Amino acid sequence: DQQVKQNSPSLSVQEGRISILNCDYTNSMFDYFLWYKKYPAEGPTFLISISSIKDKNEDGRFTVFLNKSAKHLSLHIVPSQPGDSAVYFCAPMTSGTYKYIFGTGTRLKVLA
Amino acid sequence: DTAVSQTPKYLVTQMGNDKSIKCEQNLGHDTMYWYKQDSKKFLKIMFSYNNKELIINETVPNRFSPKSPDKAHLNLHINSLELGDSAVYFCASSQGVRNEKLFFGSGTQLSVL
């Protein structure tokens, strides 16, 4: 039962260009969405979040877009930097359930 | 000063053994979690405690028993280890339970031989 899918296991982008990471979900009850970044041998770290009452949230170089009707979430990184090379997980949750459901992650490689 | 620390970082053991993983957070958070990342890289919640009270207990074999002596600590004890228990186990904490971001430890790589 894979409620959250990140269909691109990996993505390579040139430094300075835009990185777009996608996440699709099936559970319409999800109402809060987070993105995490993970470096090797470290735990995931929080990146950015969005509530279902919004369709966009921006924080510096990172912007998350939410399309509720399509059950689709995307993370844009502009401009991409080599230090952004990591695995990115989307993690939606339904308020009141207390648990985030993590996607399988997309490995981003930013080429210098 | 590490916010969420878990020990050991690596754990190699034989089938049938009993082992524990310890987790401590110094963030003053009320809620702590155990997540398991399996070989397919799925990161799945196992347990969650809020103020030492168990609030999430996913369909995890009862060989896994969490213990929270206080709200800064959440330990995971595993009895009769099996090959399929090999995974990376992450401890995490959050300020509360409502739409709060998680702070993760660096993980414990468990290998059962």
PDB file of C-alpha atoms in Angstrom, chain A residues 24-110:
ATOM      1  CA  ASP A  24       2.307  11.890  -5.959  1.00  0.00           C
ATOM      2  CA  TYR A  25      -0.057  10.649  -3.301  1.00  0.00           C
ATOM      3  CA  THR A  26      -3.314   8.736  -3.221  1.00  0.00           C
ATOM      4  CA  ASN A  27      -4.764   9.604   0.188  1.00  0.00           C
ATOM      5  CA  SER A  28      -7.054  12.640  -0.099  1.00  0.00           C
ATOM      6  CA  MET A  29      -7.050  12.975   3.685  1.00  0.00           C
ATOM      7  CA  PHE A  30      -3.447  14.215   3.708  1.00  0.00           C
ATOM      8  CA  ASP A  31      -3.496  17.858   4.738  1.00  0.00           C
ATOM      9  CA  TYR A  32       0.083  18.689   5.656  1.00  0.00           C
ATOM     10  CA  PHE A  33       3.129  18.009   3.548  1.00  0.00           C
ATOM     11  CA  LEU A  34       6.816  18.157   4.366  1.00  0.00           C
ATOM     12  CA  TRP A  35      10.001  17.752   2.384  1.00  0.00           C
ATOM     13  CA  TYR A  36      13.112  16.307   3.966  1.00  0.00           C
ATOM     14  CA  LYS A  37      16.668  16.186   2.711  1.00  0.00           C
ATOM     15  CA  LYS A  38      19.024  13.365   3.600  1.00  0.00           C
ATOM     16  CA  TYR A  39      22.782  13.147   3.232  1.00  0.00           C
ATOM     17  CA  PRO A  40      24.558   9.765   3.418  1.00  0.00           C
ATOM     18  CA  ALA A  41      25.058   8.415   6.953  1.00  0.00           C
ATOM     19  CA  GLU A  42      22.852  11.151   8.396  1.00  0.00           C
ATOM     20  CA  GLY A  43      19.225  11.348   9.394  1.00  0.00           C
ATOM     21  CA  PRO A  44      16.711  13.284   7.269  1.00  0.00           C
ATOM     22  CA  THR A  45      16.536  17.015   7.962  1.00  0.00           C
ATOM     23  CA  PHE A  46      13.472  19.177   7.501  1.00  0.00           C
ATOM     24  CA  LEU A  47      13.487  21.401   4.442  1.00  0.00           C
ATOM     25  CA  ILE A  48      10.104  22.991   3.830  1.00  0.00           C
ATOM     26  CA  SER A  49       6.419  22.336   4.468  1.00  0.00           C
ATOM     27  CA  ILE A  50       3.033  23.274   3.087  1.00  0.00           C
ATOM     28  CA  SER A  51      -0.475  23.056   4.446  1.00  0.00           C
ATOM     29  CA  SER A  52      -3.363  21.915   2.260  1.00  0.00           C
ATOM     30  CA  ILE A  53      -4.948  25.358   2.526  1.00  0.00           C
ATOM     31  CA  LYS A  54      -2.115  26.734   0.401  1.00  0.00           C
ATOM     32  CA  ASP A  55      -0.879  25.889  -3.059  1.00  0.00           C
ATOM     33  CA  LYS A  56       2.588  27.365  -2.748  1.00  0.00           C
ATOM     34  CA  ASN A  57       5.182  27.991  -0.074  1.00  0.00           C
ATOM     35  CA  GLU A  58       8.556  29.586  -0.632  1.00  0.00           C
ATOM     36  CA  ASP A  59      11.686  29.659   1.503  1.00  0.00           C
ATOM     37  CA  GLY A  60      14.744  31.124  -0.144  1.00  0.00           C
ATOM     38  CA  ARG A  61      15.801  28.907  -3.029  1.00  0.00           C
ATOM     39  CA  PHE A  62      13.157  26.298  -2.182  1.00  0.00           C
ATOM     40  CA  THR A  63       9.531  26.416  -3.274  1.00  0.00           C
ATOM     41  CA  VAL A  64       6.926  23.733  -2.747  1.00  0.00           C
ATOM     42  CA  PHE A  65       3.817  23.568  -4.920  1.00  0.00           C
ATOM     43  CA  LEU A  66       0.699  21.622  -4.023  1.00  0.00           C
ATOM     44  CA  ASN A  67      -1.967  20.574  -6.516  1.00  0.00           C
ATOM     45  CA  LYS A  68      -4.666  18.975  -4.392  1.00  0.00           C
ATOM     46  CA  SER A  69      -6.927  18.009  -7.267  1.00  0.00           C
ATOM     47  CA  ALA A  70      -4.081  16.118  -8.915  1.00  0.00           C
ATOM     48  CA  LYS A  71      -2.750  14.874  -5.572  1.00  0.00           C
ATOM     49  CA  HIS A  72       0.648  16.104  -6.627  1.00  0.00           C
ATOM     50  CA  LEU A  73       3.421  17.897  -4.811  1.00  0.00           C
ATOM     51  CA  SER A  74       6.614  19.320  -6.234  1.00  0.00           C
ATOM     52  CA  LEU A  75       9.752  20.879  -4.826  1.00  0.00           C
ATOM     53  CA  HIS A  76      11.636  23.438  -6.883  1.00  0.00           C
ATOM     54  CA  ILE A  77      15.213  24.390  -6.097  1.00  0.00           C
ATOM     55  CA  VAL A  78      16.502  27.485  -7.866  1.00  0.00           C
ATOM     56  CA  PRO A  79      19.378  27.894  -8.411  1.00  0.00           C
ATOM     57  CA  SER A  80      20.655  24.403  -7.683  1.00  0.00           C
ATOM     58  CA  GLN A  81      23.973  24.127  -5.881  1.00  0.00           C
ATOM     59  CA  PRO A  82      26.353  21.159  -5.486  1.00  0.00           C
ATOM     60  CA  GLY A  83      25.581  21.123  -1.740  1.00  0.00           C
ATOM     61  CA  ASP A  84      21.969  20.321  -2.627  1.00  0.00           C
ATOM     62  CA  SER A  85      23.069  16.858  -3.763  1.00  0.00           C
ATOM     63  CA  ALA A  86      21.173  14.546  -1.427  1.00  0.00           C
ATOM     64  CA  VAL A  87      18.117  12.295  -1.263  1.00  0.00           C
ATOM     65  CA  TYR A  88      14.831  14.181  -0.973  1.00  0.00           C
ATOM     66  CA  PHE A  89      11.757  12.677   0.664  1.00  0.00           C
ATOM     67  CA  CYS A  90       8.228  13.997   0.616  1.00  0.00           C
ATOM     68  CA  ALA A  91       6.234  13.159   3.741  1.00  0.00           C
ATOM     69  CA  PRO A  92       2.533  13.931   3.921  1.00  0.00           C
ATOM     70  CA  MET A  93       0.391  13.523   6.981  1.00  0.00           C
ATOM     71  CA  THR A  94      -3.251  13.596   8.003  1.00  0.00           C
ATOM     72  CA  SER A  95      -3.818  15.842  11.002  1.00  0.00           C
ATOM     73  CA  GLY A  96      -4.762  13.819  14.028  1.00  0.00           C
ATOM     74  CA  THR A  97      -2.993  10.641  12.921  1.00  0.00           C
ATOM     75  CA  TYR A  98       0.352  11.879  14.253  1.00  0.00           C
ATOM     76  CA  LYS A  99       2.326  10.061  11.584  1.00  0.00           C
ATOM     77  CA  TYR A 100       4.042  11.093   8.402  1.00  0.00           C
ATOM     78  CA  ILE A 101       4.077   8.727   5.440  1.00  0.00           C
ATOM     79  CA  PHE A 102       7.395   8.982   3.646  1.00  0.00           C
ATOM     80  CA  GLY A 103       7.963   8.522  -0.074  1.00  0.00           C
ATOM     81  CA  THR A 104      10.860   6.402  -1.328  1.00  0.00           C
ATOM     82  CA  GLY A 105      12.965   9.434  -2.089  1.00  0.00           C
ATOM     83  CA  THR A 106      14.650  10.987  -5.120  1.00  0.00           C
ATOM     84  CA  ARG A 107      18.425  11.207  -5.264  1.00  0.00           C
ATOM     85  CA  LEU A 108      19.420  14.615  -6.611  1.00  0.00           C
ATOM     86  CA  LYS A 109      22.876  15.167  -8.015  1.00  0.00           C
ATOM     87  CA  VAL A 110      23.873  18.722  -8.828  1.00  0.00           C
TER      88      VAL A 110
END
